[in-house]
XYZ file of N, CA and C in Angstrom:
273
model
N -34.647 0.572 2.594
C -33.581 1.304 3.236
C -33.907 1.480 4.718
N -32.986 1.037 5.549
C -33.193 1.082 6.982
C -32.114 1.943 7.626
N -32.515 2.926 8.412
C -31.556 3.777 9.117
C -31.001 2.991 10.295
N -29.677 2.796 10.288
C -29.028 2.031 11.350
C -28.617 2.942 12.498
N -27.972 4.071 12.160
C -27.424 4.929 13.205
C -27.333 6.357 12.692
N -27.291 7.294 13.620
C -27.078 8.697 13.290
C -25.929 9.177 14.151
N -24.807 9.512 13.507
C -23.604 9.946 14.203
C -23.336 11.384 13.788
N -23.562 12.314 14.711
C -23.394 13.731 14.384
C -24.396 14.120 13.310
N -23.912 14.697 12.219
C -24.803 15.043 11.112
C -24.690 14.045 9.960
N -24.224 12.823 10.274
C -24.139 11.747 9.287
C -25.174 10.678 9.621
N -25.838 10.174 8.590
C -26.785 9.078 8.744
C -26.188 7.832 8.112
N -26.245 6.710 8.812
C -25.776 5.423 8.311
C -26.999 4.595 7.955
N -27.097 4.231 6.674
C -28.274 3.527 6.168
C -27.857 2.193 5.563
N -28.640 1.151 5.840
C -28.429 -0.170 5.236
C -29.308 -0.264 4.001
N -28.674 -0.409 2.844
C -29.384 -0.566 1.586
C -29.473 -2.065 1.285
N -30.097 -2.426 0.204
C -30.214 -3.847 -0.143
C -28.858 -4.458 -0.505
N -27.932 -3.642 -1.021
C -26.631 -4.159 -1.427
C -25.494 -3.751 -0.509
N -25.561 -2.534 0.045
C -24.412 -2.007 0.770
C -24.861 -1.036 1.852
N -23.897 -0.333 2.423
C -24.174 0.667 3.446
C -23.924 2.041 2.850
N -24.774 2.992 3.186
C -24.685 4.343 2.650
C -24.550 5.314 3.810
N -23.574 6.222 3.687
C -23.409 7.298 4.656
C -23.865 8.580 3.980
N -24.769 9.313 4.638
C -25.317 10.539 4.063
C -25.008 11.706 4.997
N -24.502 12.794 4.420
C -24.300 14.031 5.155
C -25.609 14.817 5.076
N -26.251 15.009 6.219
C -27.544 15.681 6.233
C -27.443 17.160 5.892
N -26.268 17.760 6.068
C -26.100 19.181 5.779
C -25.885 19.449 4.289
N -25.498 18.419 3.535
C -25.220 18.586 2.117
C -26.413 18.248 1.249
N -26.194 18.314 -0.062
C -27.256 17.973 -1.006
C -27.202 16.478 -1.332
N -27.851 16.069 -2.425
C -27.933 14.649 -2.782
C -26.556 14.039 -3.039
N -25.630 14.808 -3.584
C -24.304 14.267 -3.911
C -23.460 14.003 -2.669
N -23.888 14.457 -1.511
C -23.111 14.284 -0.276
C -23.426 12.944 0.376
N -23.118 11.867 -0.329
C -23.282 10.530 0.224
C -22.182 9.633 -0.333
N -21.922 8.513 0.358
C -20.897 7.562 -0.076
C -21.366 6.150 0.252
N -20.973 5.195 -0.591
C -21.343 3.793 -0.425
C -20.161 3.003 0.119
N -20.449 2.066 1.012
C -19.434 1.190 1.595
C -19.939 -0.236 1.572
N -19.016 -1.193 1.452
C -19.394 -2.610 1.430
C -19.736 -3.122 2.819
N -19.050 -2.592 3.841
C -19.267 -3.071 5.201
C -19.678 -1.928 6.124
N -20.356 -2.282 7.183
C -20.747 -1.288 8.180
C -19.522 -0.753 8.913
N -18.538 -1.615 9.136
C -17.321 -1.205 9.819
C -16.577 -0.142 9.022
N -16.497 -0.314 7.709
C -15.847 0.675 6.863
C -16.545 2.018 6.907
N -17.868 1.998 6.918
C -18.638 3.241 6.989
C -18.422 3.933 8.330
N -18.436 3.157 9.401
C -18.221 3.741 10.728
C -16.798 4.274 10.877
N -15.816 3.587 10.311
C -14.433 4.056 10.369
C -14.270 5.395 9.659
N -14.902 5.537 8.508
C -14.820 6.783 7.761
C -15.437 7.932 8.562
N -16.582 7.695 9.177
C -17.223 8.723 9.992
C -16.353 9.065 11.204
N -15.759 8.050 11.814
C -14.904 8.257 12.990
C -13.700 9.126 12.640
N -13.064 8.848 11.483
C -11.911 9.640 11.065
C -12.300 11.086 10.767
N -13.460 11.280 10.146
C -13.924 12.637 9.849
C -14.171 13.397 11.149
N -14.806 12.751 12.124
C -15.089 13.418 13.394
C -13.819 13.741 14.166
N -12.765 12.931 14.009
C -11.482 13.213 14.647
C -10.684 14.268 13.892
N -11.091 14.560 12.653
C -10.387 15.564 11.858
C -9.172 15.009 11.134
N -9.160 13.701 10.863
C -8.024 13.051 10.216
C -8.370 12.640 8.794
N -7.412 12.759 7.900
C -7.580 12.339 6.518
C -7.198 10.863 6.413
N -8.065 10.009 5.876
C -7.746 8.585 5.780
C -6.578 8.320 4.836
N -5.852 7.234 5.085
C -4.737 6.850 4.202
C -5.240 6.093 2.981
N -6.342 5.378 3.132
C -6.896 4.586 2.046
C -7.506 5.508 0.986
N -7.189 5.229 -0.279
C -7.651 6.084 -1.380
C -9.172 6.071 -1.512
N -9.817 4.938 -1.291
C -11.277 4.855 -1.382
C -11.931 5.698 -0.300
N -11.395 5.623 0.928
C -11.927 6.425 2.025
C -11.714 7.913 1.775
N -10.583 8.263 1.145
C -10.326 9.678 0.830
C -11.372 10.225 -0.131
N -11.704 9.444 -1.154
C -12.727 9.881 -2.110
C -14.087 9.987 -1.429
N -14.366 9.047 -0.529
C -15.636 9.087 0.195
C -15.707 10.330 1.083
N -14.606 10.662 1.757
C -14.568 11.858 2.596
C -14.753 13.112 1.760
N -14.170 13.118 0.589
C -14.304 14.279 -0.289
C -15.756 14.464 -0.728
N -16.460 13.367 -0.938
C -17.876 13.449 -1.320
C -18.751 13.864 -0.143
N -18.409 13.371 1.053
C -19.248 13.631 2.215
C -19.114 15.053 2.761
N -17.932 15.634 2.622
C -17.668 16.936 3.226
C -17.716 18.060 2.204
N -17.886 19.281 2.710
C -17.754 20.460 1.872
C -16.275 20.697 1.603
N -15.960 21.510 0.604
C -14.567 21.731 0.194
C -13.726 22.295 1.352
N -14.244 23.292 2.053
C -13.459 23.895 3.135
C -13.292 22.941 4.322
N -14.247 22.042 4.551
C -14.105 21.044 5.616
C -13.067 19.996 5.235
N -13.065 19.593 3.958
C -12.110 18.575 3.504
C -10.679 19.096 3.586
N -10.481 20.369 3.282
C -9.137 20.949 3.320
C -8.607 21.076 4.740
N -9.490 21.083 5.737
C -9.065 21.205 7.127
C -8.649 19.876 7.743
N -8.912 18.761 7.059
C -8.512 17.454 7.597
C -6.996 17.350 7.627
N -6.473 16.743 8.675
C -5.029 16.617 8.875
C -4.550 15.288 8.303
N -3.508 15.357 7.462
C -2.928 14.132 6.902
C -1.927 13.565 7.891
N -2.080 12.286 8.188
C -1.205 11.624 9.148
C 0.020 11.087 8.433
N 1.171 11.259 9.008
C 2.409 10.705 8.481
C 2.787 9.486 9.306
N 3.113 8.413 8.629
C 3.497 7.183 9.302
C 5.007 7.224 9.549
N 5.406 6.973 10.783
C 6.820 6.999 11.120
C 7.507 5.770 10.543
N 8.652 5.985 9.900
C 9.375 4.886 9.276
C 10.102 4.067 10.341
N 9.926 2.758 10.279
C 10.559 1.864 11.236
C 11.929 1.453 10.725
N 12.944 1.568 11.586
C 14.292 1.142 11.243
C 14.741 0.145 12.299
N 15.092 -1.056 11.863
C 15.569 -2.086 12.767
C 17.050 -1.834 13.016
N 17.382 -1.373 14.213
C 18.767 -1.010 14.522
C 19.650 -2.245 14.678
N 19.078 -3.407 14.885
C 19.879 -4.619 15.099
C 20.422 -5.203 13.798
N 19.943 -4.729 12.649
C 20.421 -5.249 11.366
C 21.775 -4.667 11.003
N 22.128 -3.552 11.521
C 23.399 -2.928 11.174
C 23.275 -2.133 9.885
N 24.400 -1.660 9.387
C 24.410 -0.851 8.176
C 24.497 -1.763 6.961
N 23.614 -1.593 6.005
C 23.618 -2.388 4.765
C 24.139 -1.535 3.638
N 24.936 -2.124 2.790
C 25.472 -1.390 1.644
C 25.039 -2.015 0.362
């Protein structure tokens, strides 16, 4: 296990199979596994921005990494619906 980076109170570790993000403030259960380093960094970036990920896997990872009161404070982003005005009204 090799420590790649430390971002805030999260440690990014390269395991033999995957990447592991560990919350240093939590206990043993406060860790999550990712297939890619980019995915692990994205999850940490969203947590630091205070945003709840749209991806279900990332949501479960955030729930494992954070305490209950921290997870509830994350803001869920709403995607604006795109309407092509040039199509006209469809019935």
